[in-house]
Structure formats: C-alpha cells, structure tokens
Amino acid sequence: LRAWIRRSVKTLKISDGQAILPYDERAKRVLTSLLIEHEVFGDGVKLPLSWFKVLLACLKPFSDQMLEGDDIFSAVEKLSGIPQRDKAGSFIGARMGRPEKAAQREMSPPVNVLFPIAEAGGSSRDLMAAAREGRKVAVELAARKCGRCNTITWRERCQECGLPTTLIGRCAECGLELEYSEEATCPRCGGKVSYSRKFVVNVGEELYRALKRLSEQAPSRLKGVKGLNSVAKIPELLEKGVLRAKYGLYIYKDGTIRFDSTNAPLTHFTPRQIGVSVEKLRELGYTHDVHGRRLESPDQVLELKPQDIVIPRKAAEHLVKVSKFIDDLLVKLAGMEPFYRMKSIEDVVGKLIVALSPHTYAGVVGRVIGFTDALACFAHPIFHAAKRRDCDGDEDSIMLLLDPLINFSRLYLPGRVGGRMDTPLLITVVIDPGEVDEQAHNLDVLDRIPLEFYRLAERGAHISKLSGKIPTIKTLLREGKPLRIGYTHPQSSLAAHPVESSYKRYGSMLEKILGQLKLAEKIASVDEHFVAEKMVETHLLSDILGNMRAFFLQGFRCKRCGARYRRPPLTNSCVSCGGEVTQTVFRGAVEKYVELVEKVLLKKIKSRYLAERINLALENIMNVFEAERKEQSSLEEFLGG
Ligand SMILES: [Zn+2]
Ligand SMILES: [Zn+2]
Ligand SMILES: [Zn+2]
C-alpha cells in the first residue's frame, strides 16, 4: 500500500474531497481488508480525503524507514509515532436463541369463551356449529342452588325466581353440603368435595339468550372448550364470548386476553423514536430532556421512567380491540358508561397495562408511552426485573388493565399443579427498585464511560478492578440517590433494519437452514463447514434418530373419537366407535430432513466421524422405507418450484 501511494503521487488528483489514485489489484485488496471506504471506477480508485490523510500519517509512504516490528500494530506505531489500537479487543459471538414474537396469545385450539360443549361443535369446539345442529350437550358444570326455591342450576341466577344462586359443594363420602372453599376436602369426614355435576345444556337456546341480552348479531364462529379444568367448573358468561368473537379476541385459561412479545431493555428514547408527539409526552410527565432542557423537539433525548413501556404497533392495535370489548362489556352487560372510548392506536398512549411473565403469578402495572416497529416490548430494566426477568430475549405478556380486573377469576384456574402459573393472582402497582432482582442493580448509570475502563478492557483485566469506579443502580440505591441512568450511546432509531429477523420470515426449517448456509458461505469470518457440522450434530441428526425411534415405538389413535391404542386392533377400526384407527407418527416425520442432510449438508461436512454416523443413520432409514418408497419431490424441484 505504501509503494502504491508512493508510485501514485504523480497522478494523484484531488477533487470534491476525494483522492483519486490509479487502480491497482493488490492495493484494492488491502483497502478492502482494512475496511477503508473506497470506490473503484474505470482505472482509478477514489477514497475520501480524510481516509487518505490517515493513510499518509500512519504509513509515512515517503520516508525511507522500513515497515518492521513484531506485529502490524507495533510496526505502524514505530513508523508513524502514533499509538495504534486493535479495532476490537475481544469479540462477542451470539447465536439465535428464539425468534422474536409479538402476537395475541391463543390456546390450541383458540378459545373465545370458557364454556364447555364436550364433543359438539367439532374439533374447534365451535358453539355456532353446535347450535346450528340443534345440539344438546351433557357437560360437567358448577352446581348452584337458589336460596328461595332450592332449584339446582349452573346459572348465576335462578330461572324460576331470578335471584342470585350460590355455589354448593357436596362430599362424595358422606353427602354433606357446603359452600365453596379452596380446599376441596370435607370438614366432617375428610372425603373429597365436588362442586359440579352433569347438566344438559341446549347450546342454541343459551346462545339465543346471550345474543338477545346483548342485542348483537351472531358471530360466525364462537369457540368454547371441551370441558372445564377448574375445581368448581364455573363457566364464563356466553355474552363475554360473543363480544370477544366480535373483535377476534381469544383468551387464556384464566379468562384474560394476552398479547405476547419479546422483552427488550430501554433506558432512553426520543419522541421521534417512539412515534409520539412532544405535547403528548409533556402531558405524560416528560417535561425535560437528559440535559435538563425543556422538551420542545422530537429529537431530544429523554430518560425512560421505570414503569413506562414502548409496545409494538401490533400490540397497540390489539389493545384498541380489547378496549372496545371492555367498553361493550361495561355498556351492554353491566349497564355502565364506557371507560376507554378508544378510536385509534394514539389513544393507547398513557393507558395502563399489566405485564406478566410465564412461571410467575405477579403482574406489574405499566403505562404505554409509545410504539415501535420492532416485534419487541421495550421497557426499563427495572420493569423487566420486577416481572422476575433478566431483561432481554424472554417473552412476556401484556393485558389491558381493566381486562384482568373484570374478567380474571381464580375460579377458572385449572385445579392441577401448575394451574396458577402465568396468571395475575397478584398485581404490583408501584415498583420498589430495591425489591427487584439483583441482576438489574448491576446496570451502570454514568454519562461517560471513563478512559480507564477502556484501558483495563484492552488488557483483559478482571471486572473487580473496576469495582467502585463505575456507579451502578446498586450504588444509587445504597446511597439513597434518585434513580437516574446516564446516557452514553446515541442512536437514531430503536428498530434499525431488519425489523423482523429472516428466521421468522423464512417459513420452513428447510428454508431457514439453506438461508443460514448461504450466509455462512458469504461471510469471510465464518467457516461454512463448521456451521454445517454443528447443525447436523446438534439438531438434525438427533431429530432424525429420535423420530425413527418414535416411529417404531408409536401408539395408534382413533380418527373419530380420539381413543388411543398401544397397537392397532386387528380389525383396524376403533373398538368403542368403529372409526378408522391411524398411526400417530408418520414416515414423513422421520424422512423430512433426510434429503436435506444427504444432498446439501453431507457435502460440507469434514469430520469423518460425523459423516460416518450420518451415513449409518441414512442407510438405516433407506433399509426400512426402501420397500415402500413413494415418489417424493426432490429438493431441487422444491427449490425450483
Ligand atoms: Zn329460585
Ligand atoms: Zn364428608
Ligand atoms: Zn373411536
């Protein structure tokens, strides 16, 4: 490069802040690997004057001194007298954990209302279908008693006298009648107490009653459940289901509507980044920026308050629908005024939500202050920690505050162990930063990272060398100072491209794997052979072998009634209903990656041991399925088509 610059000096042209030098194959390659911005045109190479000056200063092409030293840094240092540092001291690798998510939570199959219809309505438990067929279903429901006429019903009110009914339990051993309590054991004999019995329900009649009460059109579909899993088996009002179906909303096992999204930490933002006006943010209490100046421009940097969150636009659209459902519920069922009156996603700003992590039962109240195009929910590290999360990558759910307050009931929760997980049994209203998980306390709070940090980092020093030098949230809490987090790294957008990872965009596993391989081939620092070996070793081979094992040990299932068999009955029809009995694991499952491994990955694998293992597995599969091998479209056809 030095020689090139020296040679080129006679023809060097400078125009428009660009230095133009004659093209040279070797020099061009060096520029590329040094990551120096340049442009090749015709027989010349153009590079910005600022870069050119740096090259002159560092390489001193016109001095007679030779470029020599133990390594390139010390050589350039000796030559130029300017200290040289490695571009990056250490590298941190990352790999796919799980793809990001932002979507309404649906159970499988999805449920509009916790109302049991057993087998009626088909596999999607559609109450509309059951009603059209005029089905009466016998289902297990809570037994309730009218205080005046002693009628036993599952309804909230007695149909004879219109009075509210009370839930009654009956001891299976001694027949004692008693009121509902969490412990389902009899105080007299210790026997098991049951709160439900079989009732025959006319689905059509019930639906008609609900629609009339709401004066609503019948939804095209209304999805119930097969049976209730709760101890008391109290159903939800069908009316709730009708209104949810109207807005395309589905519920979780506890009767609440959830939106799941991936957590991302955030401490600072600008109004422009979250798509909200300066005026609105001032209203929400963001009056001054990080430098203490009055908030006037959409590009001023603001420090996020610990319970404020920025949600995906998709989540905001979802919350608008939930708010309409809640308003309908208040107006049509409770005879009250609407509460939210939302029209567009802008109306979501300033509203309260409850955020909840799976495996916990304590929700945290948060306030929506803006939107992001990313499929992630941005919140303060303290907020994520309050949900008992370590701040990133996990998936939590949000609910519009009134939804759990109105529609959640612990009476809906499944009686089995773990039934209470992921439900808002408790709600934290104000977070005490001192009470959240310690991990969040280690966040640094300074405005400028001291030079000493970089010096120590360069030497790879242990973190303890810096203890006490970098203040953290823990320091602030210990000293009783207000929670204030410094702003160190400016950025223009919260969601730079890609907004959605290609892992999500690619549909099938085949596409994902081919995409990954293509990428590995392109990136100079990635060894594609290693990538292929890792993929086969950690996922594909165990998948193929596991599915093969499952194929041979599989059970069988009746297509009509779902009865399970360890081996197929000799008649090949179901003993209880006469339906067709079918396999539960199909050869497609075993073979789905075979072609991929065989035709694409095997070529790239260098480890002989691994290649042998793959060949053995493939041979095994061939031997088993060869006899009945049917025409399958090849990988090439699949890719071409
Ligand atoms: Zn009555
Ligand atoms: Zn008893
Ligand atoms: Zn059957």
XYZ file of C-alpha atoms and ligand atoms in Angstrom:
644
model
C 0.000 0.000 0.000
C 2.897 2.301 0.815
C 4.535 1.625 -2.505
C 1.236 2.162 -4.279
C 0.737 5.551 -2.686
C 4.365 6.478 -3.440
C 4.006 5.468 -7.060
C 0.675 7.166 -7.441
C 1.679 10.545 -6.174
C 2.452 11.901 -9.651
C -1.008 11.115 -10.984
C -2.843 11.822 -7.751
C -5.848 14.009 -8.297
C -7.881 15.643 -5.597
C -11.399 16.786 -6.255
C -14.580 17.138 -4.235
C -12.918 15.934 -1.037
C -11.887 12.705 -2.769
C -8.390 11.482 -3.540
C -8.193 9.672 -6.880
C -5.413 7.145 -7.419
C -4.717 4.741 -10.289
C -6.212 1.266 -9.865
C -4.011 -1.491 -8.510
C -5.254 -5.011 -7.851
C -3.181 -5.652 -4.723
C -3.770 -2.236 -3.186
C -7.502 -2.602 -3.718
C -7.467 -5.910 -1.816
C -5.577 -4.334 1.094
C -8.033 -1.450 1.234
C -10.900 -3.946 1.376
C -9.461 -5.972 4.228
C -8.557 -2.790 6.131
C -12.229 -1.778 5.744
C -11.245 1.555 4.222
C -14.076 3.154 2.317
C -13.216 3.380 -1.384
C -14.802 3.253 -4.790
C -13.412 1.716 -7.974
C -14.300 3.469 -11.232
C -12.715 2.797 -14.610
C -8.980 2.570 -13.993
C -8.969 4.623 -10.809
C -9.724 4.223 -7.104
C -11.465 7.010 -5.269
C -11.158 7.371 -1.495
C -12.272 10.150 0.839
C -9.545 12.695 1.520
C -9.897 12.194 5.286
C -9.094 8.491 4.881
C -6.236 9.281 2.557
C -4.734 11.644 5.132
C -4.954 8.942 7.799
C -3.078 6.573 5.493
C -0.374 9.211 4.905
C 0.001 9.856 8.623
C 0.149 6.187 9.598
C 2.169 4.752 6.727
C 4.518 7.677 6.018
C 4.995 6.413 2.436
C 7.661 8.982 1.618
C 10.044 8.195 4.481
C 12.903 5.765 3.919
C 12.151 3.931 7.134
C 11.099 0.301 6.679
C 7.815 -1.112 7.976
C 9.059 -3.530 10.640
C 8.083 -4.783 14.104
C 6.682 -7.791 15.984
C 3.202 -7.261 14.650
C 1.417 -4.863 12.378
C 0.387 -2.537 15.213
C 3.869 -2.023 16.620
C 5.255 -1.676 13.090
C 2.831 1.076 12.160
C 3.302 2.633 15.573
C 7.080 2.761 15.124
C 6.755 4.235 11.682
C 4.174 6.891 12.452
C 4.799 7.645 16.110
C 1.028 7.343 16.647
C -0.179 4.738 19.187
C -2.202 2.041 17.421
C -5.013 0.026 18.974
C -6.831 -3.067 17.828
C -10.225 -2.214 16.357
C -11.870 -4.551 18.823
C -10.070 -6.177 21.707
C -12.418 -9.026 22.242
C -15.254 -10.369 20.167
C -18.587 -11.475 21.481
C -20.400 -14.091 19.456
C -24.139 -14.511 19.522
C -26.494 -17.041 18.100
C -30.181 -17.481 17.676
C -31.957 -18.137 20.937
C -35.549 -17.960 19.903
C -37.191 -15.869 17.224
C -38.819 -12.640 18.349
C -42.554 -12.612 18.814
C -45.388 -10.139 19.017
C -48.794 -11.727 18.715
C -52.029 -12.353 20.531
C -51.821 -15.462 22.662
C -54.073 -18.276 21.528
C -54.569 -21.600 23.186
C -54.721 -24.572 20.891
C -57.396 -24.738 19.730
C -58.164 -20.999 20.282
C -60.900 -20.139 22.781
C -63.359 -17.213 22.844
C -65.135 -18.261 25.996
C -64.634 -20.730 28.833
C -67.852 -22.641 28.198
C -67.816 -26.428 27.792
C -69.535 -28.192 24.901
C -67.843 -31.606 25.081
C -67.588 -33.152 21.605
C -70.236 -30.930 19.997
C -69.016 -28.301 17.558
C -66.211 -30.449 16.182
C -62.514 -30.197 16.946
C -62.600 -26.376 17.073
C -65.378 -26.522 19.752
C -67.495 -24.125 17.717
C -70.668 -23.240 19.627
C -72.255 -21.802 16.484
C -71.875 -25.130 14.684
C -73.277 -26.969 17.707
C -76.233 -24.552 17.820
C -76.954 -24.970 14.091
C -77.096 -28.719 14.586
C -79.505 -28.144 17.499
C -77.173 -29.994 19.821
C -77.897 -30.586 23.457
C -74.751 -31.392 25.347
C -74.204 -33.126 28.669
C -71.388 -31.303 30.410
C -69.896 -31.071 33.867
C -70.765 -27.643 35.344
C -70.811 -25.975 38.735
C -73.846 -26.831 40.867
C -75.561 -23.727 42.282
C -78.629 -23.508 44.477
C -81.415 -20.953 44.614
C -81.919 -19.726 48.178
C -85.711 -19.451 47.779
C -86.936 -22.397 45.699
C -83.941 -24.763 46.177
C -83.654 -25.304 42.411
C -80.207 -26.636 41.422
C -78.810 -24.922 38.332
C -75.461 -23.945 36.797
C -76.664 -20.396 36.162
C -75.727 -17.316 38.162
C -79.408 -16.578 38.641
C -82.351 -18.862 39.300
C -84.520 -19.137 36.203
C -87.663 -19.505 38.309
C -87.288 -16.606 40.750
C -84.494 -14.532 39.169
C -82.474 -14.491 42.395
C -78.694 -14.976 42.505
C -77.665 -18.560 43.223
C -74.804 -19.813 45.386
C -72.201 -22.400 44.589
C -72.609 -25.579 46.616
C -70.304 -28.491 47.112
C -71.207 -31.994 48.162
C -68.991 -34.517 49.899
C -68.644 -37.648 47.830
C -68.365 -39.814 51.001
C -70.973 -38.527 53.473
C -73.084 -36.238 51.316
C -72.521 -33.115 53.438
C -73.445 -29.927 51.578
C -71.111 -26.980 51.983
C -70.066 -23.657 50.443
C -67.056 -23.224 48.168
C -63.584 -23.143 49.660
C -60.165 -23.621 48.043
C -59.637 -26.860 49.926
C -61.860 -29.447 48.370
C -61.993 -31.779 51.403
C -64.965 -32.430 53.665
C -64.592 -30.983 57.210
C -66.725 -33.822 58.660
C -65.203 -36.946 57.152
C -62.234 -35.739 55.089
C -63.830 -37.027 51.887
C -63.479 -35.332 48.508
C -65.872 -32.470 47.845
C -67.254 -31.976 44.347
C -68.780 -28.696 43.221
C -70.077 -29.818 39.900
C -72.460 -32.263 38.328
C -73.665 -33.168 34.831
C -76.107 -30.755 33.299
C -77.756 -30.963 29.907
C -77.308 -27.674 28.070
C -79.129 -26.661 24.897
C -76.391 -24.706 23.132
C -78.746 -22.973 20.689
C -81.078 -21.720 23.410
C -78.224 -20.419 25.526
C -76.715 -18.587 22.573
C -80.038 -17.065 21.602
C -80.492 -15.802 25.168
C -76.991 -14.266 25.198
C -77.396 -12.565 21.807
C -80.764 -11.139 22.807
C -79.372 -9.727 26.025
C -76.548 -8.009 24.132
C -78.629 -7.156 21.054
C -75.722 -8.381 18.941
C -75.532 -10.303 15.684
C -74.415 -13.897 15.970
C -70.660 -14.205 15.314
C -69.656 -16.552 12.502
C -67.754 -18.671 14.995
C -67.698 -18.889 18.756
C -65.123 -21.168 20.217
C -65.702 -22.807 23.578
C -63.810 -25.548 25.351
C -64.241 -29.310 25.568
C -64.561 -29.301 29.346
C -63.632 -27.060 32.254
C -60.463 -27.917 34.127
C -61.182 -25.849 37.216
C -62.247 -27.383 40.523
C -65.628 -25.641 40.658
C -66.241 -25.798 36.869
C -67.840 -22.376 36.726
C -68.375 -21.391 33.087
C -67.936 -17.869 31.765
C -70.970 -15.940 30.575
C -71.568 -16.711 26.904
C -72.088 -12.986 26.402
C -68.381 -12.383 27.027
C -67.514 -14.892 24.343
C -69.883 -13.293 21.838
C -68.265 -9.887 22.365
C -64.735 -11.310 22.163
C -65.575 -13.145 18.947
C -66.914 -9.850 17.546
C -63.414 -8.336 17.844
C -61.470 -11.510 17.018
C -60.138 -11.854 20.557
C -59.124 -15.073 22.259
C -58.488 -15.825 25.892
C -56.020 -17.698 28.017
C -57.025 -20.341 30.601
C -57.707 -17.644 33.240
C -60.203 -15.678 31.135
C -57.792 -12.843 30.261
C -56.758 -11.680 26.810
C -52.985 -11.654 26.353
C -50.520 -10.168 23.915
C -47.120 -11.864 23.958
C -43.964 -10.101 22.917
C -40.225 -10.374 23.327
C -38.636 -8.256 26.055
C -36.061 -5.634 25.186
C -34.407 -3.237 27.626
C -34.542 0.547 27.120
C -33.377 3.449 29.257
C -33.508 6.433 26.889
C -35.551 7.449 23.878
C -36.560 10.421 21.761
C -40.173 11.316 20.941
C -39.472 10.593 17.260
C -38.213 7.076 18.034
C -41.446 6.068 19.740
C -43.770 7.891 17.363
C -45.409 10.163 19.917
C -45.738 13.950 19.895
C -43.774 16.250 22.172
C -47.028 17.691 23.551
C -48.366 14.252 24.485
C -45.106 13.311 26.202
C -45.076 16.563 28.171
C -48.581 15.667 29.330
C -47.257 12.289 30.487
C -44.607 13.971 32.631
C -41.649 14.070 30.260
C -41.056 17.788 30.638
C -37.256 17.896 30.432
C -34.597 16.014 28.490
C -31.486 14.274 29.851
C -29.592 17.565 29.875
C -32.294 19.282 31.895
C -33.590 21.313 28.934
C -37.303 21.794 28.367
C -38.760 19.213 25.984
C -39.518 21.023 22.735
C -38.157 18.993 19.832
C -38.916 15.398 18.794
C -35.185 14.637 18.804
C -34.402 15.467 22.414
C -33.246 12.504 24.469
C -35.450 11.547 27.406
C -34.816 9.147 30.239
C -37.451 6.405 30.429
C -39.438 6.246 33.659
C -39.228 2.758 35.210
C -42.861 1.756 34.655
C -43.318 3.202 31.178
C -43.191 0.869 28.205
C -42.940 1.104 24.426
C -45.007 -1.553 22.671
C -45.116 -2.961 19.135
C -47.663 -1.255 16.877
C -49.340 -4.639 16.501
C -49.810 -4.754 20.269
C -51.370 -1.285 20.237
C -53.844 -2.311 17.523
C -54.667 -5.351 19.625
C -55.197 -3.242 22.767
C -57.634 -0.991 20.868
C -59.734 -4.091 20.107
C -59.544 -5.214 23.734
C -60.665 -1.752 24.861
C -63.698 -1.951 22.560
C -64.563 -5.351 24.014
C -64.263 -3.971 27.570
C -66.397 -0.925 26.695
C -69.079 -3.184 25.149
C -68.990 -5.333 28.245
C -69.451 -2.313 30.510
C -72.250 -0.811 28.442
C -74.195 -3.871 27.311
C -73.721 -6.243 30.212
C -73.123 -4.056 33.244
C -75.186 -1.074 32.166
C -72.303 1.297 32.847
C -70.568 4.054 30.912
C -67.779 3.052 28.524
C -64.331 3.514 30.062
C -61.762 3.606 27.266
C -63.567 5.123 24.235
C -60.516 4.402 22.046
C -60.617 5.115 18.323
C -57.045 4.645 17.149
C -53.717 3.427 18.486
C -52.829 7.000 19.523
C -55.451 6.582 22.257
C -53.435 3.736 23.779
C -50.698 6.176 24.845
C -50.977 6.891 28.556
C -53.143 3.830 29.273
C -52.225 1.277 31.932
C -51.472 -2.352 31.258
C -50.451 -5.363 33.323
C -47.303 -7.203 32.265
C -46.773 -10.781 33.334
C -44.078 -13.427 32.932
C -44.838 -17.077 32.445
C -43.974 -19.178 35.534
C -44.978 -16.348 37.860
C -48.268 -15.122 39.222
C -47.453 -11.486 39.947
C -48.296 -8.963 37.253
C -46.765 -5.485 37.125
C -48.661 -2.355 36.128
C -47.060 -0.354 33.338
C -48.014 2.643 31.230
C -47.839 2.672 27.443
C -45.960 5.740 26.184
C -45.206 4.891 22.582
C -44.808 2.449 19.733
C -42.086 0.583 17.899
C -41.975 -1.236 14.578
C -39.848 -3.948 16.149
C -41.581 -7.080 17.380
C -40.497 -6.379 20.931
C -41.720 -4.692 24.060
C -39.237 -2.077 25.274
C -39.201 -1.346 28.986
C -36.867 -0.196 31.744
C -34.527 -2.921 33.046
C -36.105 -2.376 36.459
C -39.536 -3.095 34.965
C -38.425 -6.328 33.324
C -36.714 -7.334 36.570
C -39.910 -6.634 38.523
C -41.549 -9.320 36.402
C -38.651 -11.561 37.566
C -36.935 -11.476 34.264
C -33.309 -10.837 33.366
C -34.283 -8.152 30.893
C -33.908 -9.455 27.371
C -34.964 -12.096 24.924
C -37.682 -13.647 27.043
C -41.299 -13.487 26.144
C -43.829 -11.850 28.430
C -47.474 -10.960 28.019
C -49.381 -7.725 28.455
C -53.053 -7.193 29.253
C -55.135 -4.041 29.203
C -55.541 -3.277 32.926
C -59.342 -3.499 33.112
C -59.387 -6.899 31.408
C -57.797 -8.887 34.255
C -59.620 -6.698 36.800
C -63.003 -7.580 35.272
C -62.546 -10.953 33.656
C -59.904 -12.779 35.654
C -61.062 -15.211 38.293
C -59.084 -17.781 40.217
C -62.214 -19.951 39.960
C -61.340 -20.522 36.284
C -57.862 -21.800 37.014
C -57.163 -25.480 36.441
C -57.076 -27.477 39.651
C -53.917 -29.367 38.765
C -50.400 -28.473 39.869
C -49.001 -25.518 37.947
C -52.500 -24.311 37.110
C -51.806 -20.981 38.762
C -48.663 -20.228 36.816
C -48.769 -17.341 34.396
C -51.890 -15.808 35.917
C -52.285 -12.363 37.547
C -53.094 -13.538 41.081
C -51.157 -10.538 42.391
C -50.630 -7.190 40.728
C -47.753 -4.864 41.638
C -48.867 -1.262 41.289
C -45.696 0.665 42.165
C -42.307 -0.959 41.740
C -39.749 -0.517 44.515
C -36.428 -0.663 42.646
C -34.752 -2.057 45.751
C -37.059 -5.068 45.731
C -36.407 -6.319 42.217
C -33.924 -8.959 41.195
C -30.264 -8.094 41.939
C -29.202 -8.550 38.351
C -30.830 -5.297 37.298
C -28.882 -3.492 40.023
C -25.646 -4.068 38.149
C -26.608 -1.680 35.371
C -24.133 1.206 35.076
C -25.550 4.680 35.415
C -22.785 7.006 34.233
C -22.974 9.566 31.463
C -19.492 8.856 30.129
C -17.540 5.660 30.293
C -14.104 6.553 31.806
C -10.941 6.048 29.760
C -9.685 3.774 32.494
C -12.435 1.298 31.570
C -11.153 1.020 28.012
C -7.538 0.763 29.183
C -8.388 -2.106 31.523
C -10.581 -3.751 28.915
C -7.708 -3.704 26.449
C -5.564 -5.612 28.900
C -8.431 -8.013 29.576
C -8.390 -7.120 33.276
C -10.891 -8.658 35.675
C -14.101 -6.744 36.297
C -13.302 -6.434 40.019
C -10.503 -3.961 39.144
C -13.227 -1.504 38.282
C -15.454 -2.118 41.260
C -16.413 1.102 42.902
C -15.247 3.097 39.887
C -18.351 2.626 37.789
C -21.508 3.568 39.660
C -24.449 1.218 39.166
C -28.113 1.190 40.146
C -26.976 -0.626 43.276
C -24.740 2.334 44.192
C -27.622 4.776 43.745
C -29.936 2.656 45.899
C -27.301 2.253 48.608
C -26.656 5.960 48.767
C -30.363 6.728 48.666
C -29.994 8.769 45.482
C -32.792 9.087 42.928
C -32.787 6.528 40.129
C -31.091 8.252 37.212
C -29.374 6.434 34.410
C -26.699 8.143 32.312
C -26.913 8.373 28.557
C -23.828 7.039 26.804
C -24.567 5.884 23.280
C -26.756 7.988 21.000
C -28.721 6.220 18.281
C -31.160 7.339 15.667
C -33.709 4.539 15.818
C -34.860 1.881 18.236
C -35.551 -0.565 15.469
C -32.916 -0.306 12.745
C -33.270 -2.837 9.963
C -34.060 -5.630 9.893
C -37.285 -5.036 11.753
C -38.120 -8.708 11.506
C -35.472 -11.409 11.587
C -35.216 -13.582 8.499
C -35.524 -16.573 10.815
C -39.169 -15.572 11.234
C -39.696 -14.636 7.593
C -38.492 -17.968 6.276
C -41.316 -20.408 6.677
C -39.988 -23.932 6.717
C -36.989 -25.313 8.532
C -35.544 -26.179 5.121
C -35.582 -22.534 4.040
C -34.048 -21.487 7.349
C -31.190 -23.955 7.037
C -30.476 -23.108 3.414
C -30.537 -19.416 4.366
C -28.064 -19.991 7.144
C -25.722 -21.915 4.854
C -25.874 -19.230 2.179
C -24.978 -16.634 4.788
C -22.132 -18.788 6.116
C -20.695 -19.061 2.604
C -20.791 -15.279 2.174
C -19.219 -14.161 5.439
C -15.433 -14.353 5.320
C -15.034 -14.971 9.041
C -17.494 -17.883 9.170
C -16.416 -21.428 8.348
C -19.362 -22.930 6.487
C -18.118 -26.466 7.099
C -18.203 -25.878 10.816
C -21.715 -24.415 10.541
C -22.956 -27.455 8.623
C -21.362 -29.857 11.099
C -22.871 -28.044 14.071
C -26.350 -28.003 12.537
C -26.283 -31.709 11.800
C -24.725 -32.630 15.114
C -26.918 -30.553 17.425
C -30.245 -30.698 15.636
C -30.790 -32.696 12.508
C -29.145 -35.979 13.357
C -30.803 -36.241 16.760
C -34.089 -35.241 15.144
C -33.816 -37.979 12.539
C -32.754 -40.629 15.054
C -35.349 -39.511 17.618
C -38.176 -39.607 15.089
C -37.088 -43.005 13.874
C -37.248 -44.324 17.444
C -40.648 -42.689 17.930
C -41.868 -44.248 14.676
C -41.151 -47.767 15.893
C -42.464 -47.233 19.412
C -45.527 -45.281 18.372
C -49.085 -45.685 19.562
C -52.252 -45.537 17.482
C -55.273 -43.301 17.630
C -58.912 -43.380 16.532
C -59.543 -40.634 13.975
C -63.133 -40.129 15.141
C -63.196 -40.354 18.940
C -59.511 -39.950 19.761
C -59.245 -43.247 21.676
C -55.625 -44.342 21.992
C -54.228 -47.797 21.346
C -50.813 -49.239 22.088
C -51.105 -51.371 18.975
C -53.748 -51.255 16.223
C -56.797 -53.517 16.741
C -56.805 -56.401 14.260
C -59.946 -55.078 12.590
C -58.192 -51.723 12.146
C -61.325 -49.999 13.408
C -61.955 -48.425 16.791
C -63.312 -50.800 19.431
C -65.533 -48.137 21.010
C -66.845 -46.233 17.975
C -65.842 -48.120 14.861
C -63.823 -45.195 13.479
C -60.623 -45.578 11.497
C -57.517 -46.187 13.586
C -54.398 -44.390 12.414
C -50.694 -44.022 13.188
C -49.521 -41.203 15.454
C -46.043 -40.897 13.914
C -45.728 -40.936 10.157
C -42.755 -41.759 7.999
C -42.773 -38.193 6.729
C -41.650 -37.111 10.185
C -38.715 -39.493 10.025
C -37.773 -38.612 6.498
C -38.339 -34.877 6.476
C -34.680 -33.900 6.891
C -33.143 -36.915 5.218
C -32.864 -35.370 1.794
C -31.566 -32.081 3.168
C -28.825 -33.808 5.121
C -27.987 -36.175 2.294
C -27.885 -33.741 -0.603
C -26.833 -30.450 0.937
C -25.109 -30.820 4.251
C -23.171 -34.052 3.838
C -21.010 -32.444 1.151
C -19.901 -29.744 3.545
C -19.015 -31.991 6.426
C -15.323 -32.519 7.018
C -15.391 -34.568 10.209
C -15.152 -38.191 9.090
C -16.668 -39.497 12.304
C -19.769 -37.355 11.889
C -20.067 -38.234 8.205
C -19.976 -41.939 9.096
C -22.684 -41.500 11.707
C -24.887 -39.720 9.203
C -24.354 -42.371 6.566
C -25.256 -45.084 9.051
C -28.475 -43.351 10.020
C -29.418 -42.689 6.403
C -28.682 -46.268 5.429
C -30.882 -47.486 8.253
C -33.787 -45.377 7.069
C -33.285 -46.475 3.479
C -33.444 -50.126 4.522
C -36.677 -49.614 6.415
C -38.547 -47.498 3.926
C -36.981 -48.618 0.668
C -39.671 -51.225 0.003
C -42.496 -48.703 0.129
C -40.534 -45.705 -1.080
C -43.001 -43.472 -2.828
C -42.357 -40.700 -5.265
C -41.182 -37.664 -3.403
C -40.406 -34.327 -4.921
C -36.681 -33.794 -4.791
C -35.011 -30.890 -3.073
C -34.116 -29.344 -6.430
C -37.740 -29.475 -7.530
C -38.770 -27.965 -4.232
C -36.289 -25.109 -4.598
C -37.042 -24.598 -8.260
C -40.777 -24.540 -7.712
Zn -85.417 -19.913 42.673
Zn -67.881 -35.871 54.172
Zn -63.235 -44.281 18.166
